[in-house]
Amino acid sequence: MPAPDLTRRHSLHALAALAWPAGVARAQAAGGITIRLSHVVARQTPKGLALERFAQLVHTRSAGRIRVEVYPNSALYGDADEMQALQLGAVDMLAPSLSKFSRIGFPEFELFDLPFLFADQEQVRRVQSGTLGQQLLAALSRQRLVGLGYLDNGFKHMSANRPLRVPAEFRGQRMRVQASRVIAQQMRALGAQPVVLDFGETRRALATGVVDGTENPVSNFWTQGMHEVQTHLTLTHHAYLGYAVVAQERFWAQLGVAERQLLVQALHQSLVWGNAIARQENAQALAALREVGGTQVHDLAPAQRQQLQAATAPVYQALGQRIGPHWLAQVQAAVQG
Ligand code: SIN
């Protein structure tokens, strides 16, 4: 059964009105090139910081001719409408979480959501920089997107108004999830009820009791002020959260070769830098969280982790067909090295 989807209804008409007419580059209108890049998290997160750095590098290297306007915190678009905004040309670039590509026809991206698949970021890196990761980026052209690279946030943890250390503690909890069937199934396997919600609406939903808990890396938990509305955070480290930076194909094709090269190089450098600081950003967020108190932080004992892993193991079988057995086999082989 699909998880209830409480996301905002997007208005395609409103987006279409914002879109630039085909063939008219933003460059011509502004006497330079202005690139609009929208995302849903705060500036002080691995993604927020890496994209700001990208904007700065582009500004410097193009001597101000190319401007990347970064709109954080769902200021322009949220989860429910950002992909449509990109496809219609209302924005030029996005950096959605990998989980959010299934909504536009890429269920194989949900392999990154599989619980307890990756032991650490090095394994993730091996997958993303290898054949599988590159094939996934290339496949985005099916929806007229240019896949430009991957960016880490980190590993997710479970929060609620109770500790979530073993499946029995998940029972009956309404857990906010991204629109990923793998994540929804993971929550069901634990005995919880998944509720699909926009990231930008999650804190309020937690505060008002629409949902009881959620999962996120600590940097997102902290910068959204979720610690003010969740009394417990259990460091489950159960699955990975990362992003793909994408551009709209038509916009990309309008750029000159030198411009594309400048953007690719600046982005690549920013992603490498972002991946290097992601762990530290999450560690700092955790330290800040511990310092302000309020939310109790629980470590997971090996036996508890084992219970969570065993409970969620059937997700692989249940969703293997949706992800694609060949993708699943490839990722498992790549993880093992
Ligand atoms: C993000 O990090 O971009 C948001 C993740 C989420 O929706 O939980």
Short mmCIF file of C-alpha atoms and ligand atoms in Angstrom, two decimals:
data_model
loop_
_atom_site.label_atom_id
_atom_site.label_comp_id
_atom_site.label_asym_id
_atom_site.label_seq_id
_atom_site.Cartn_x
_atom_site.Cartn_y
_atom_site.Cartn_z
CA MET A 1 0.00 0.00 0.00
CA PRO A 2 1.51 3.40 -0.93
CA ALA A 3 2.36 5.67 2.02
CA PRO A 4 -0.10 8.56 2.44
CA ASP A 5 1.27 11.52 0.53
CA LEU A 6 0.64 14.81 2.31
CA THR A 7 2.88 16.89 0.07
CA ARG A 8 1.75 20.23 -1.29
CA ARG A 9 -0.10 20.18 -4.57
CA HIS A 10 2.02 21.85 -7.17
CA SER A 11 0.50 24.06 -9.81
CA LEU A 12 1.88 23.31 -13.22
CA HIS A 13 0.16 26.39 -14.57
CA ALA A 14 1.93 28.61 -12.08
CA LEU A 15 5.24 26.99 -12.91
CA ALA A 16 4.65 27.30 -16.63
CA ALA A 17 4.06 31.01 -16.19
CA LEU A 18 7.45 31.34 -14.55
CA ALA A 19 9.26 29.29 -17.15
CA TRP A 20 11.40 31.03 -19.74
CA PRO A 21 10.21 30.66 -23.31
CA ALA A 22 12.07 28.00 -25.28
CA GLY A 23 15.20 29.28 -26.97
CA VAL A 24 15.49 32.43 -24.89
CA ALA A 25 18.57 32.07 -22.73
CA ARG A 26 18.60 33.85 -19.42
CA ALA A 27 21.96 35.09 -20.66
CA GLN A 28 20.40 37.28 -23.32
CA ALA A 29 17.91 38.79 -20.95
CA ALA A 30 20.39 39.76 -18.29
CA GLY A 31 23.53 40.69 -20.26
CA GLY A 32 25.31 37.87 -18.48
CA ILE A 33 24.23 34.44 -17.40
CA THR A 34 22.09 33.98 -14.34
CA ILE A 35 21.56 30.44 -13.16
CA ARG A 36 18.83 29.73 -10.66
CA LEU A 37 19.60 26.85 -8.35
CA SER A 38 16.98 25.80 -5.84
CA HIS A 39 17.23 23.41 -2.90
CA VAL A 40 15.27 22.57 0.21
CA VAL A 41 17.74 22.54 3.12
CA ALA A 42 19.41 25.29 5.15
CA ARG A 43 22.58 27.11 4.06
CA GLN A 44 24.61 25.70 6.96
CA THR A 45 24.42 22.10 5.76
CA PRO A 46 26.80 20.11 3.55
CA LYS A 47 24.56 20.77 0.54
CA GLY A 48 23.94 24.44 1.33
CA LEU A 49 27.64 25.13 1.81
CA ALA A 50 28.81 23.20 -1.27
CA LEU A 51 26.33 25.02 -3.50
CA GLU A 52 27.33 28.41 -2.09
CA ARG A 53 30.92 27.52 -2.83
CA PHE A 54 29.97 26.56 -6.38
CA ALA A 55 28.31 29.97 -6.82
CA GLN A 56 31.42 31.74 -5.50
CA LEU A 57 33.82 29.81 -7.73
CA VAL A 58 31.69 30.45 -10.79
CA HIS A 59 31.47 34.15 -9.97
CA THR A 60 35.24 34.46 -9.56
CA ARG A 61 36.23 32.39 -12.56
CA SER A 62 33.79 34.06 -14.91
CA ALA A 63 34.73 37.52 -13.58
CA GLY A 64 31.10 38.05 -12.60
CA ARG A 65 29.66 37.18 -16.01
CA ILE A 66 28.00 34.01 -14.75
CA ARG A 67 25.95 34.34 -11.60
CA VAL A 68 24.55 31.37 -9.73
CA GLU A 69 21.65 32.40 -7.54
CA VAL A 70 21.21 29.80 -4.82
CA TYR A 71 17.77 29.60 -3.19
CA PRO A 72 17.95 27.45 -0.03
CA ASN A 73 15.28 26.23 2.39
CA SER A 74 12.50 25.59 -0.19
CA ALA A 75 12.38 29.38 -0.70
CA LEU A 76 11.47 28.90 -4.37
CA TYR A 77 10.24 25.31 -4.62
CA GLY A 78 9.74 22.37 -2.30
CA ASP A 79 9.97 18.64 -2.89
CA ALA A 80 6.58 18.44 -4.57
CA ASP A 81 7.25 20.96 -7.30
CA GLU A 82 11.00 21.43 -7.79
CA MET A 83 11.37 18.73 -10.45
CA GLN A 84 8.53 20.20 -12.48
CA ALA A 85 10.05 23.66 -12.02
CA LEU A 86 13.30 22.36 -13.48
CA GLN A 87 11.67 20.59 -16.38
CA LEU A 88 9.69 23.71 -17.22
CA GLY A 89 12.76 25.95 -16.97
CA ALA A 90 11.58 27.98 -13.96
CA VAL A 91 14.90 27.02 -12.38
CA ASP A 92 18.04 25.78 -14.12
CA MET A 93 19.66 23.51 -11.58
CA LEU A 94 18.65 21.46 -8.56
CA ALA A 95 20.33 19.19 -6.05
CA PRO A 96 17.56 16.86 -4.84
CA SER A 97 18.20 13.94 -2.59
CA LEU A 98 18.70 10.72 -4.56
CA SER A 99 15.45 9.41 -3.08
CA LYS A 100 13.49 12.08 -4.92
CA PHE A 101 14.34 10.88 -8.43
CA SER A 102 11.99 7.91 -8.21
CA ARG A 103 9.06 10.30 -8.43
CA ILE A 104 10.07 11.26 -11.96
CA GLY A 105 10.57 7.74 -13.21
CA PHE A 106 13.88 6.58 -11.72
CA PRO A 107 13.01 3.95 -9.09
CA GLU A 108 16.55 2.59 -9.45
CA PHE A 109 17.81 5.65 -7.51
CA GLU A 110 16.04 4.19 -4.45
CA LEU A 111 18.87 1.68 -4.14
CA PHE A 112 20.69 4.40 -2.20
CA ASP A 113 17.86 4.28 0.38
CA LEU A 114 18.26 0.60 1.22
CA PRO A 115 18.64 0.16 4.98
CA PHE A 116 22.03 -1.01 6.23
CA LEU A 117 23.43 -1.29 2.70
CA PHE A 118 26.45 0.98 3.17
CA ALA A 119 28.77 0.70 6.13
CA ASP A 120 30.42 4.06 5.50
CA GLN A 121 30.82 6.92 3.05
CA GLU A 122 33.78 5.25 1.35
CA GLN A 123 31.52 2.45 0.15
CA VAL A 124 29.05 5.02 -1.13
CA ARG A 125 31.84 6.80 -2.97
CA ARG A 126 32.93 3.56 -4.61
CA VAL A 127 29.42 3.00 -5.92
CA GLN A 128 28.88 6.58 -7.09
CA SER A 129 32.19 6.94 -8.87
CA GLY A 130 32.00 3.48 -10.41
CA THR A 131 30.08 2.23 -13.44
CA LEU A 132 26.75 1.99 -11.64
CA GLY A 133 26.89 5.56 -10.30
CA GLN A 134 27.85 6.95 -13.68
CA GLN A 135 25.15 4.94 -15.48
CA LEU A 136 22.55 6.32 -13.10
CA LEU A 137 23.63 9.91 -13.79
CA ALA A 138 23.61 9.28 -17.54
CA ALA A 139 20.13 7.75 -17.35
CA LEU A 140 18.72 11.09 -16.20
CA SER A 141 18.79 12.24 -19.82
CA ARG A 142 15.59 10.16 -20.23
CA GLN A 143 13.84 13.04 -18.48
CA ARG A 144 15.92 15.74 -20.20
CA LEU A 145 18.15 16.25 -17.21
CA VAL A 146 21.93 16.46 -17.16
CA GLY A 147 23.35 14.57 -14.18
CA LEU A 148 26.42 16.53 -13.09
CA GLY A 149 27.61 14.83 -9.92
CA TYR A 150 26.94 13.42 -6.48
CA LEU A 151 27.12 15.08 -3.12
CA ASP A 152 26.98 13.57 0.37
CA ASN A 153 25.03 14.58 3.34
CA GLY A 154 25.65 11.53 5.48
CA PHE A 155 23.93 8.76 7.36
CA LYS A 156 20.41 9.09 8.71
CA HIS A 157 19.23 8.60 12.27
CA MET A 158 15.77 8.15 13.76
CA SER A 159 14.03 10.77 15.88
CA ALA A 160 10.72 10.83 17.75
CA ASN A 161 9.37 11.65 21.17
CA ARG A 162 10.70 8.35 22.37
CA PRO A 163 13.87 6.37 21.75
CA LEU A 164 13.78 4.20 18.62
CA ARG A 165 16.33 1.49 19.34
CA VAL A 166 14.47 -1.71 18.54
CA PRO A 167 11.48 -2.54 16.32
CA ALA A 168 9.09 -2.69 19.31
CA GLU A 169 9.73 1.02 19.91
CA PHE A 170 8.70 1.92 16.35
CA ARG A 171 5.31 0.26 16.66
CA GLY A 172 2.51 2.69 15.84
CA GLN A 173 4.80 5.67 15.23
CA ARG A 174 3.85 7.88 12.30
CA MET A 175 7.16 8.59 10.62
CA ARG A 176 7.67 11.31 8.02
CA VAL A 177 9.50 9.94 4.98
CA GLN A 178 10.63 11.18 1.59
CA ALA A 179 8.67 9.93 -1.41
CA SER A 180 10.64 6.70 -1.67
CA ARG A 181 8.97 3.29 -1.58
CA VAL A 182 12.12 1.78 -0.13
CA ILE A 183 12.05 4.18 2.82
CA ALA A 184 8.30 3.68 3.28
CA GLN A 185 8.79 -0.09 3.30
CA GLN A 186 11.68 0.23 5.73
CA MET A 187 9.37 2.06 8.17
CA ARG A 188 6.63 -0.55 7.76
CA ALA A 189 9.14 -3.34 8.31
CA LEU A 190 9.98 -1.68 11.63
CA GLY A 191 6.31 -1.50 12.60
CA ALA A 192 5.89 2.24 11.97
CA GLN A 193 3.52 4.03 9.61
CA PRO A 194 5.27 6.03 6.88
CA VAL A 195 3.85 9.44 5.93
CA VAL A 196 5.24 11.17 2.83
CA LEU A 197 5.75 14.88 3.45
CA ASP A 198 7.77 17.71 1.91
CA PHE A 199 11.01 18.29 3.74
CA GLY A 200 10.03 21.94 4.20
CA GLU A 201 6.87 20.94 6.06
CA THR A 202 8.40 18.34 8.31
CA ARG A 203 9.27 20.45 11.33
CA ARG A 204 5.77 21.89 11.55
CA ALA A 205 4.23 18.45 11.12
CA LEU A 206 6.39 17.21 14.00
CA ALA A 207 5.47 20.22 16.13
CA THR A 208 1.75 19.81 15.55
CA GLY A 209 1.71 16.05 15.96
CA VAL A 210 0.76 15.31 12.35
CA VAL A 211 3.69 12.90 12.51
CA ASP A 212 5.55 11.50 15.51
CA GLY A 213 9.04 11.19 14.14
CA THR A 214 11.34 11.19 11.16
CA GLU A 215 14.81 10.19 9.90
CA ASN A 216 17.60 12.50 8.82
CA PRO A 217 21.31 13.16 9.13
CA VAL A 218 22.00 15.35 12.16
CA SER A 219 22.88 18.41 10.02
CA ASN A 220 19.32 18.51 8.65
CA PHE A 221 17.79 17.72 12.05
CA TRP A 222 19.72 20.54 13.70
CA THR A 223 19.39 23.24 11.05
CA GLN A 224 15.64 22.73 10.77
CA GLY A 225 15.25 23.10 14.54
CA MET A 226 13.77 19.62 14.79
CA HIS A 227 15.48 19.27 18.18
CA GLU A 228 12.92 21.76 19.49
CA VAL A 229 10.08 19.41 18.61
CA GLN A 230 11.62 15.96 19.10
CA THR A 231 12.69 14.75 22.51
CA HIS A 232 14.76 11.75 21.35
CA LEU A 233 17.30 11.12 18.62
CA THR A 234 18.62 7.58 18.23
CA LEU A 235 21.89 7.30 16.33
CA THR A 236 20.85 4.42 14.11
CA HIS A 237 23.15 5.24 11.17
CA HIS A 238 20.81 3.01 9.20
CA ALA A 239 20.91 4.47 5.68
CA TYR A 240 22.60 7.05 3.48
CA LEU A 241 21.32 10.45 2.35
CA GLY A 242 23.00 12.07 -0.63
CA TYR A 243 22.20 14.22 -3.64
CA ALA A 244 22.61 14.46 -7.39
CA VAL A 245 23.20 17.88 -8.89
CA VAL A 246 21.24 18.20 -12.12
CA ALA A 247 20.69 20.81 -14.81
CA GLN A 248 17.87 21.19 -17.24
CA GLU A 249 19.01 19.84 -20.61
CA ARG A 250 17.72 22.72 -22.73
CA PHE A 251 19.35 25.33 -20.50
CA TRP A 252 22.60 23.35 -20.54
CA ALA A 253 22.58 23.06 -24.32
CA GLN A 254 22.26 26.83 -24.68
CA LEU A 255 25.55 27.42 -22.92
CA GLY A 256 28.81 27.68 -24.81
CA VAL A 257 31.43 24.95 -24.51
CA ALA A 258 33.72 27.16 -22.40
CA GLU A 259 30.86 28.07 -20.08
CA ARG A 260 29.90 24.45 -19.58
CA GLN A 261 33.50 23.60 -18.89
CA LEU A 262 33.79 26.36 -16.31
CA LEU A 263 30.61 25.20 -14.59
CA VAL A 264 31.58 21.53 -14.59
CA GLN A 265 35.01 22.27 -13.13
CA ALA A 266 33.66 24.61 -10.46
CA LEU A 267 30.94 22.16 -9.56
CA HIS A 268 33.30 19.23 -9.42
CA GLN A 269 35.61 21.12 -7.07
CA SER A 270 32.68 22.20 -4.89
CA LEU A 271 31.36 18.66 -4.65
CA VAL A 272 34.74 17.28 -3.66
CA TRP A 273 34.96 20.01 -1.03
CA GLY A 274 31.35 19.41 0.09
CA ASN A 275 31.99 15.69 0.46
CA ALA A 276 35.08 16.44 2.51
CA ILE A 277 33.23 18.70 4.98
CA ALA A 278 29.98 16.70 5.21
CA ARG A 279 31.12 14.44 8.02
CA GLN A 280 32.47 17.39 9.99
CA GLU A 281 29.23 19.38 9.50
CA ASN A 282 27.22 16.45 10.87
CA ALA A 283 29.64 16.03 13.78
CA GLN A 284 29.38 19.73 14.62
CA ALA A 285 25.60 19.59 14.46
CA LEU A 286 25.63 16.63 16.85
CA ALA A 287 27.95 18.46 19.25
CA ALA A 288 25.66 21.51 19.16
CA LEU A 289 22.64 19.32 19.76
CA ARG A 290 24.24 17.69 22.77
CA GLU A 291 25.24 21.08 24.10
CA VAL A 292 21.80 22.69 23.99
CA GLY A 293 20.24 19.58 25.54
CA GLY A 294 16.52 19.07 25.18
CA THR A 295 16.79 16.17 22.78
CA GLN A 296 18.19 13.03 24.39
CA VAL A 297 20.70 11.32 22.12
CA HIS A 298 20.88 7.54 22.23
CA ASP A 299 23.65 5.35 20.91
CA LEU A 300 22.68 1.98 19.55
CA ALA A 301 24.08 -1.18 21.15
CA PRO A 302 25.32 -3.76 18.60
CA ALA A 303 22.45 -6.12 19.51
CA GLN A 304 19.90 -3.34 18.94
CA ARG A 305 21.43 -2.49 15.60
CA GLN A 306 21.28 -6.17 14.73
CA GLN A 307 17.55 -6.21 15.51
CA LEU A 308 16.87 -3.19 13.28
CA GLN A 309 18.91 -4.71 10.48
CA ALA A 310 17.13 -8.06 10.73
CA ALA A 311 13.70 -6.40 10.76
CA THR A 312 14.46 -4.35 7.64
CA ALA A 313 16.22 -7.11 5.66
CA PRO A 314 12.97 -8.12 3.87
CA VAL A 315 12.89 -4.66 2.22
CA TYR A 316 15.52 -5.89 -0.27
CA GLN A 317 13.29 -8.72 -1.41
CA ALA A 318 10.11 -6.62 -1.38
CA LEU A 319 11.55 -3.75 -3.42
CA GLY A 320 14.17 -5.57 -5.47
CA GLN A 321 11.88 -5.82 -8.46
CA ARG A 322 11.06 -2.12 -8.34
CA ILE A 323 14.70 -1.06 -8.09
CA GLY A 324 15.68 -3.61 -10.75
CA PRO A 325 17.43 -6.89 -9.87
CA HIS A 326 20.47 -6.03 -12.00
CA TRP A 327 20.94 -2.67 -10.20
CA LEU A 328 20.56 -4.41 -6.86
CA ALA A 329 23.10 -7.10 -7.75
CA GLN A 330 25.51 -4.44 -9.05
CA VAL A 331 25.30 -2.26 -5.98
CA GLN A 332 25.77 -5.22 -3.63
CA ALA A 333 28.84 -6.32 -5.58
CA ALA A 334 30.24 -2.77 -5.62
CA VAL A 335 29.75 -2.36 -1.88
CA GLN A 336 31.66 -5.54 -1.22
CA GLY A 337 34.45 -4.12 -3.35
C1 SIN B 1 17.55 17.10 1.79
O1 SIN B 1 18.53 16.84 2.50
O2 SIN B 1 17.62 17.65 0.70
C2 SIN B 1 16.19 16.74 2.29
C3 SIN B 1 16.09 15.35 2.77
C4 SIN B 1 14.68 14.97 3.17
O3 SIN B 1 13.72 15.31 2.46
O4 SIN B 1 14.55 14.29 4.19
#
